[in-house]
Amino acid sequence: MTVHPLGVGCRPIGGRDTGTGSPAAPRSELQDDDARDGLKLAVKRGAAVFDTADIYGLGHSQRLLGQALAHDRDQVCITTRVAHRGTAVHTYAPPHLRHQLEQTLENLQTGYLDVVLLDADSFGPGDCFLNDTAITLHDLRARELVRAVGLSLPSGPGTSDPAAGARLVHVLETVEPEVLATRYNGLSAEPSIAGETLFAYADRKQLPVLVGEPLARGLLTGKYGATPPFTPVDSAGRYFSAEQLAAVHDGLEPLRQHFGDDPSVLARLALRFCLATYARSIVLAGFSTSDQLESNYALIGEPLVDDDFALVDDTYRRIRTRLSAIATAGGSVS
């Protein structure tokens, strides 16, 4: 599909329950009707990629998405993750995997899934479920219940361990993904695959990349000072320290001076930064209000000119350097 490069991340509308034994970090308090209205509005704005998972609200995100897109199903691409283990020996044990995908089809009110995403790090001890998972998904793809298989890769710069790099390459060769996914934004290092950057690998393979958390959980919008109403957490569930929050907030000052201090303008810069990093990126922006979702599409506008991109890139690089120094000094979490 030729799609709008800005997609919609549907994790927040699932609510707090994740089925992992602990509540999710503070998320959207959207009422279901507002969430559905927001999703329909996104379609009108041009959104074509919607990302969800069975674990987001134990299917609640999927059900809301299915209800909202029932009349636009053939015009959109739904990507979904299999993450709920239930009582199975493993999330990707073939009987459980098939069951979860069947339940996902029911939740989404659809007869097929555009992209099924798997976690590249979750194939059991010694990757014992890797081959069975690949066979199961290739069978579902042959039956046209799944149109494409994707791999969600670890965020961050990766590891210099040759064995870990070789293992990831083996997973990629076994699954043969048509889509890659990762968390990436101006505060994170570019992910890598066996010494090659993720985006260079994807370009060589001509694969699209779904980019999650482009706003760094709201940090890049400049709305968090050192003492916000609540403290955001990173992707590992760790709370940001006051020193970290201040480093990000103060570090964004060059962008405020040049572009203005409206959080929606800073959000646009963060989204455009991710889109400019790789031509085949689909950037997934979540939303906590319908107005925020509309704002993302209304303000994304044209790509950044070279000088503006250079300023954004340099500003983010300086913040990353400062955060790295804080982490080295032992102030990474509170």
Tab-separated table of C-alpha atoms in Angstrom:
chain	number	residue	atom	x	y	z
A	1	MET	CA	0.000	0.000	0.000
A	2	THR	CA	1.001	3.589	-0.637
A	3	VAL	CA	0.080	5.167	2.665
A	4	HIS	CA	0.314	8.349	4.683
A	5	PRO	CA	3.671	8.211	6.526
A	6	LEU	CA	2.029	9.110	9.847
A	7	GLY	CA	0.260	6.169	11.448
A	8	VAL	CA	-1.729	5.838	14.672
A	9	GLY	CA	-0.491	3.974	17.718
A	10	CYS	CA	-3.492	2.494	19.526
A	11	ARG	CA	-1.867	1.417	22.781
A	12	PRO	CA	-3.252	4.311	24.885
A	13	ILE	CA	-6.902	3.577	24.086
A	14	GLY	CA	-6.608	0.065	25.515
A	15	GLY	CA	-6.581	1.474	29.033
A	16	ARG	CA	-4.447	0.467	31.995
A	17	ASP	CA	-4.946	-3.311	31.972
A	18	THR	CA	-2.184	-5.101	30.066
A	19	GLY	CA	-2.495	-8.631	31.389
A	20	THR	CA	1.087	-8.547	32.660
A	21	GLY	CA	0.185	-8.483	36.335
A	22	SER	CA	0.752	-4.751	36.773
A	23	PRO	CA	-1.052	-1.666	35.473
A	24	ALA	CA	0.353	0.253	32.546
A	25	ALA	CA	1.942	3.638	33.018
A	26	PRO	CA	-0.494	6.578	33.006
A	27	ARG	CA	-2.262	6.516	29.681
A	28	SER	CA	-5.217	7.999	27.897
A	29	GLU	CA	-8.376	8.549	29.882
A	30	LEU	CA	-10.369	8.773	26.638
A	31	GLN	CA	-13.901	7.488	26.795
A	32	ASP	CA	-14.606	4.756	24.250
A	33	ASP	CA	-16.906	6.947	22.159
A	34	ASP	CA	-14.249	9.660	21.961
A	35	ALA	CA	-11.602	7.108	21.000
A	36	ARG	CA	-13.744	5.753	18.183
A	37	ASP	CA	-14.519	9.282	16.972
A	38	GLY	CA	-10.820	10.117	17.026
A	39	LEU	CA	-9.931	7.054	14.971
A	40	LYS	CA	-12.598	7.883	12.379
A	41	LEU	CA	-11.289	11.435	12.230
A	42	ALA	CA	-7.771	10.126	11.635
A	43	VAL	CA	-9.006	8.200	8.579
A	44	LYS	CA	-10.517	11.392	7.202
A	45	ARG	CA	-7.181	13.126	7.780
A	46	GLY	CA	-5.454	10.472	5.679
A	47	ALA	CA	-4.290	7.947	8.293
A	48	ALA	CA	-3.923	4.491	6.777
A	49	VAL	CA	-1.797	2.524	9.281
A	50	PHE	CA	-3.144	1.630	12.724
A	51	ASP	CA	-1.022	-0.332	15.195
A	52	THR	CA	-2.523	-2.359	18.030
A	53	ALA	CA	-1.909	-5.548	20.055
A	54	ASP	CA	-3.871	-8.228	21.862
A	55	ILE	CA	-2.315	-7.161	25.173
A	56	TYR	CA	-3.478	-3.513	24.997
A	57	GLY	CA	-6.371	-3.606	27.422
A	58	LEU	CA	-6.638	-7.367	26.890
A	59	GLY	CA	-8.136	-6.810	23.445
A	60	HIS	CA	-9.972	-3.580	24.254
A	61	SER	CA	-7.794	-1.525	21.898
A	62	GLN	CA	-8.434	-4.019	19.105
A	63	ARG	CA	-12.181	-4.013	19.683
A	64	LEU	CA	-12.398	-0.211	19.614
A	65	LEU	CA	-10.294	-0.131	16.465
A	66	GLY	CA	-12.461	-2.753	14.766
A	67	GLN	CA	-15.625	-0.834	15.595
A	68	ALA	CA	-14.192	2.477	14.387
A	69	LEU	CA	-12.800	1.141	11.101
A	70	ALA	CA	-15.612	-1.245	10.171
A	71	HIS	CA	-16.630	0.860	7.162
A	72	ASP	CA	-13.075	1.708	6.067
A	73	ARG	CA	-11.393	-1.678	6.418
A	74	ASP	CA	-10.251	-1.987	2.805
A	75	GLN	CA	-8.687	1.495	2.883
A	76	VAL	CA	-6.478	0.950	5.939
A	77	CYS	CA	-3.625	-1.263	7.082
A	78	ILE	CA	-3.889	-2.784	10.568
A	79	THR	CA	-0.723	-4.009	12.239
A	80	THR	CA	-1.127	-6.096	15.365
A	81	ARG	CA	1.214	-7.721	17.843
A	82	VAL	CA	0.832	-11.103	19.493
A	83	ALA	CA	1.931	-10.549	23.082
A	84	HIS	CA	-0.632	-12.165	25.389
A	85	ARG	CA	0.587	-15.504	26.726
A	86	GLY	CA	-2.389	-16.615	28.786
A	87	THR	CA	-1.803	-20.134	30.146
A	88	ALA	CA	0.250	-21.323	27.168
A	89	VAL	CA	3.801	-22.564	27.630
A	90	HIS	CA	4.937	-19.703	25.400
A	91	THR	CA	3.356	-16.788	23.553
A	92	TYR	CA	4.409	-18.235	20.195
A	93	ALA	CA	3.580	-21.885	20.826
A	94	PRO	CA	1.714	-22.756	17.591
A	95	PRO	CA	-1.715	-23.661	19.101
A	96	HIS	CA	-1.710	-20.519	21.231
A	97	LEU	CA	-0.425	-18.338	18.389
A	98	ARG	CA	-3.240	-19.522	16.126
A	99	HIS	CA	-5.787	-19.000	18.909
A	100	GLN	CA	-4.604	-15.452	19.605
A	101	LEU	CA	-4.721	-14.555	15.931
A	102	GLU	CA	-8.233	-15.988	15.602
A	103	GLN	CA	-9.303	-13.938	18.621
A	104	THR	CA	-7.651	-10.881	17.104
A	105	LEU	CA	-9.636	-11.353	13.881
A	106	GLU	CA	-12.820	-11.449	15.935
A	107	ASN	CA	-11.814	-8.408	18.001
A	108	LEU	CA	-11.041	-6.393	14.880
A	109	GLN	CA	-14.154	-7.597	13.033
A	110	THR	CA	-12.072	-8.514	10.018
A	111	GLY	CA	-11.302	-11.548	7.908
A	112	TYR	CA	-7.589	-10.847	7.514
A	113	LEU	CA	-4.666	-9.112	9.186
A	114	ASP	CA	-2.407	-6.813	7.199
A	115	VAL	CA	0.705	-7.231	9.358
A	116	VAL	CA	1.362	-9.535	12.309
A	117	LEU	CA	4.332	-8.343	14.359
A	118	LEU	CA	6.485	-10.656	16.456
A	119	ASP	CA	9.047	-9.700	19.078
A	120	ALA	CA	12.491	-10.685	17.798
A	121	ASP	CA	13.642	-11.437	21.365
A	122	SER	CA	10.743	-13.711	22.338
A	123	PHE	CA	11.127	-17.147	20.768
A	124	GLY	CA	11.812	-19.077	23.968
A	125	PRO	CA	14.997	-20.580	25.438
A	126	GLY	CA	17.453	-21.213	22.656
A	127	ASP	CA	14.815	-19.889	20.221
A	128	CYS	CA	13.050	-23.228	20.550
A	129	PHE	CA	9.789	-21.853	19.093
A	130	LEU	CA	11.379	-19.949	16.215
A	131	ASN	CA	10.981	-22.546	13.451
A	132	ASP	CA	7.452	-23.554	14.490
A	133	THR	CA	6.424	-19.898	14.621
A	134	ALA	CA	7.784	-19.244	11.140
A	135	ILE	CA	6.000	-22.317	9.736
A	136	THR	CA	2.711	-21.353	11.417
A	137	LEU	CA	2.799	-17.807	10.078
A	138	HIS	CA	3.815	-18.855	6.583
A	139	ASP	CA	0.806	-21.201	6.577
A	140	LEU	CA	-1.527	-18.406	7.699
A	141	ARG	CA	-0.032	-16.152	5.049
A	142	ALA	CA	-0.612	-18.810	2.366
A	143	ARG	CA	-4.249	-18.991	3.494
A	144	GLU	CA	-4.469	-15.180	3.178
A	145	LEU	CA	-5.437	-14.732	6.809
A	146	VAL	CA	-2.190	-12.796	7.255
A	147	ARG	CA	-0.905	-10.576	4.484
A	148	ALA	CA	2.549	-9.840	5.893
A	149	VAL	CA	4.765	-10.822	8.823
A	150	GLY	CA	6.870	-8.289	10.678
A	151	LEU	CA	9.571	-8.357	13.341
A	152	SER	CA	9.765	-5.877	16.192
A	153	LEU	CA	13.455	-5.282	16.884
A	154	PRO	CA	15.153	-4.132	20.097
A	155	SER	CA	15.557	-0.386	20.462
A	156	GLY	CA	18.894	1.237	21.248
A	157	PRO	CA	22.301	0.809	19.660
A	158	GLY	CA	22.366	-2.951	20.071
A	159	THR	CA	25.329	-4.916	21.302
A	160	SER	CA	28.853	-5.541	20.169
A	161	ASP	CA	28.470	-9.223	21.071
A	162	PRO	CA	28.994	-11.125	17.777
A	163	ALA	CA	26.845	-14.026	19.006
A	164	ALA	CA	23.880	-11.736	19.677
A	165	GLY	CA	24.282	-10.169	16.250
A	166	ALA	CA	24.469	-13.555	14.545
A	167	ARG	CA	21.404	-14.713	16.450
A	168	LEU	CA	19.369	-11.707	15.291
A	169	VAL	CA	20.436	-12.281	11.696
A	170	HIS	CA	19.340	-15.931	12.024
A	171	VAL	CA	15.916	-14.838	13.319
A	172	LEU	CA	15.521	-12.447	10.391
A	173	GLU	CA	16.493	-15.126	7.889
A	174	THR	CA	14.089	-17.640	9.438
A	175	VAL	CA	11.048	-15.370	9.741
A	176	GLU	CA	11.685	-13.483	6.475
A	177	PRO	CA	9.800	-10.369	7.599
A	178	GLU	CA	8.251	-7.990	5.097
A	179	VAL	CA	8.041	-5.252	7.744
A	180	LEU	CA	10.335	-4.180	10.591
A	181	ALA	CA	9.352	-2.242	13.717
A	182	THR	CA	11.273	-0.513	16.477
A	183	ARG	CA	11.093	2.282	19.057
A	184	TYR	CA	13.068	5.299	17.870
A	185	ASN	CA	13.114	9.062	18.426
A	186	GLY	CA	15.465	12.003	18.788
A	187	LEU	CA	16.533	10.899	22.272
A	188	SER	CA	17.497	7.348	21.310
A	189	ALA	CA	20.449	5.867	19.477
A	190	GLU	CA	19.685	4.275	16.128
A	191	PRO	CA	19.081	0.515	16.485
A	192	SER	CA	21.513	-1.837	14.817
A	193	ILE	CA	21.628	-5.338	13.343
A	194	ALA	CA	24.966	-7.114	13.624
A	195	GLY	CA	26.897	-3.858	13.300
A	196	GLU	CA	24.709	-2.420	10.538
A	197	THR	CA	22.218	0.316	11.404
A	198	LEU	CA	18.595	-0.773	11.272
A	199	PHE	CA	17.668	1.793	8.655
A	200	ALA	CA	20.622	0.859	6.444
A	201	TYR	CA	19.592	-2.802	6.708
A	202	ALA	CA	15.971	-1.952	5.918
A	203	ASP	CA	17.019	0.144	2.929
A	204	ARG	CA	19.176	-2.670	1.589
A	205	LYS	CA	16.233	-5.075	1.920
A	206	GLN	CA	13.704	-2.420	0.785
A	207	LEU	CA	11.570	-2.973	3.886
A	208	PRO	CA	9.251	-0.458	5.554
A	209	VAL	CA	9.928	0.345	9.218
A	210	LEU	CA	7.219	1.095	11.772
A	211	VAL	CA	8.643	3.644	14.206
A	212	GLY	CA	7.066	3.717	17.660
A	213	GLU	CA	7.399	6.285	20.476
A	214	PRO	CA	8.505	9.110	18.127
A	215	LEU	CA	7.713	11.714	20.806
A	216	ALA	CA	9.730	9.865	23.478
A	217	ARG	CA	6.566	9.452	25.573
A	218	GLY	CA	5.876	13.178	25.364
A	219	LEU	CA	9.339	14.355	26.405
A	220	LEU	CA	10.085	15.889	23.003
A	221	THR	CA	6.973	18.072	23.167
A	222	GLY	CA	8.622	20.047	25.974
A	223	LYS	CA	5.700	19.626	28.347
A	224	TYR	CA	7.693	18.026	31.173
A	225	GLY	CA	9.728	20.177	33.508
A	226	ALA	CA	11.727	18.851	36.436
A	227	THR	CA	8.578	18.440	38.587
A	228	PRO	CA	5.662	17.492	36.294
A	229	PRO	CA	2.217	16.399	37.567
A	230	PHE	CA	3.308	12.818	36.914
A	231	THR	CA	6.654	11.397	35.894
A	232	PRO	CA	6.936	9.614	32.536
A	233	VAL	CA	8.659	6.259	32.279
A	234	ASP	CA	11.018	4.939	29.657
A	235	SER	CA	10.405	1.851	27.514
A	236	ALA	CA	11.820	-0.365	30.277
A	237	GLY	CA	9.335	0.991	32.832
A	238	ARG	CA	11.888	3.120	34.695
A	239	TYR	CA	10.940	6.581	35.927
A	240	PHE	CA	12.860	9.542	34.577
A	241	SER	CA	14.719	11.484	37.244
A	242	ALA	CA	14.232	15.209	37.805
A	243	GLU	CA	17.722	15.757	36.403
A	244	GLN	CA	16.856	13.893	33.214
A	245	LEU	CA	13.583	15.769	32.780
A	246	ALA	CA	15.355	19.091	33.247
A	247	ALA	CA	18.041	18.105	30.736
A	248	VAL	CA	15.413	17.409	28.069
A	249	HIS	CA	13.244	20.430	28.870
A	250	ASP	CA	16.177	22.868	28.939
A	251	GLY	CA	17.868	21.197	25.981
A	252	LEU	CA	14.868	21.945	23.755
A	253	GLU	CA	15.332	25.696	24.215
A	254	PRO	CA	17.080	26.240	20.820
A	255	LEU	CA	14.000	24.780	19.112
A	256	ARG	CA	11.643	26.963	21.147
A	257	GLN	CA	13.611	30.053	20.196
A	258	HIS	CA	13.591	29.192	16.498
A	259	PHE	CA	10.164	27.569	16.019
A	260	GLY	CA	8.121	28.688	19.028
A	261	ASP	CA	7.230	27.023	22.320
A	262	ASP	CA	3.870	25.473	21.399
A	263	PRO	CA	4.053	21.770	22.351
A	264	SER	CA	2.270	20.844	19.108
A	265	VAL	CA	5.018	22.562	17.097
A	266	LEU	CA	7.708	20.673	19.008
A	267	ALA	CA	5.719	17.473	18.409
A	268	ARG	CA	5.728	18.180	14.661
A	269	LEU	CA	9.526	18.544	14.715
A	270	ALA	CA	9.890	15.193	16.510
A	271	LEU	CA	7.611	13.456	14.008
A	272	ARG	CA	9.333	15.041	11.023
A	273	PHE	CA	12.730	14.073	12.426
A	274	CYS	CA	11.735	10.396	12.452
A	275	LEU	CA	10.190	10.589	8.983
A	276	ALA	CA	13.345	12.180	7.572
A	277	THR	CA	15.596	9.495	9.037
A	278	TYR	CA	14.374	6.821	6.626
A	279	ALA	CA	12.259	7.229	3.504
A	280	ARG	CA	10.181	4.089	4.144
A	281	SER	CA	9.291	4.952	7.735
A	282	ILE	CA	5.731	4.807	9.020
A	283	VAL	CA	5.773	6.836	12.238
A	284	LEU	CA	3.208	5.715	14.830
A	285	ALA	CA	1.940	8.534	17.025
A	286	GLY	CA	-0.370	7.715	19.898
A	287	PHE	CA	-3.010	10.070	21.245
A	288	SER	CA	-4.568	10.885	24.589
A	289	THR	CA	-7.299	13.152	23.193
A	290	SER	CA	-9.112	13.401	19.884
A	291	ASP	CA	-7.795	16.965	19.538
A	292	GLN	CA	-4.224	15.703	19.845
A	293	LEU	CA	-4.799	13.151	17.107
A	294	GLU	CA	-6.251	15.805	14.804
A	295	SER	CA	-3.384	18.158	15.638
A	296	ASN	CA	-0.791	15.557	14.607
A	297	TYR	CA	-2.254	15.395	11.107
A	298	ALA	CA	-3.071	19.082	10.798
A	299	LEU	CA	0.396	20.291	11.797
A	300	ILE	CA	2.739	17.686	10.328
A	301	GLY	CA	2.950	19.746	7.152
A	302	GLU	CA	5.839	19.620	4.722
A	303	PRO	CA	9.244	18.017	5.363
A	304	LEU	CA	11.831	20.110	7.182
A	305	VAL	CA	14.208	22.116	5.020
A	306	ASP	CA	17.881	21.213	5.393
A	307	ASP	CA	18.799	24.035	7.788
A	308	ASP	CA	15.820	23.338	10.041
A	309	PHE	CA	16.546	19.617	10.095
A	310	ALA	CA	20.187	20.324	10.965
A	311	LEU	CA	19.088	22.447	13.932
A	312	VAL	CA	16.686	19.756	15.165
A	313	ASP	CA	19.290	17.034	14.697
A	314	ASP	CA	21.968	19.018	16.557
A	315	THR	CA	19.578	19.869	19.404
A	316	TYR	CA	18.596	16.235	19.895
A	317	ARG	CA	22.236	15.138	19.707
A	318	ARG	CA	23.184	17.566	22.479
A	319	ILE	CA	20.343	16.303	24.672
A	320	ARG	CA	21.383	12.687	24.087
A	321	THR	CA	24.933	13.573	25.097
A	322	ARG	CA	23.683	15.218	28.289
A	323	LEU	CA	21.437	12.246	29.138
A	324	SER	CA	24.333	9.872	28.560
A	325	ALA	CA	26.477	11.876	30.980
A	326	ILE	CA	23.721	11.757	33.605
A	327	ALA	CA	23.391	7.992	33.180
A	328	THR	CA	27.150	7.535	33.494
A	329	ALA	CA	27.072	9.527	36.737
A	330	GLY	CA	24.366	7.224	38.076
A	331	GLY	CA	21.369	9.572	37.741
A	332	SER	CA	19.471	7.624	35.115
A	333	VAL	CA	16.451	6.621	37.200
A	334	SER	CA	14.727	7.644	40.395
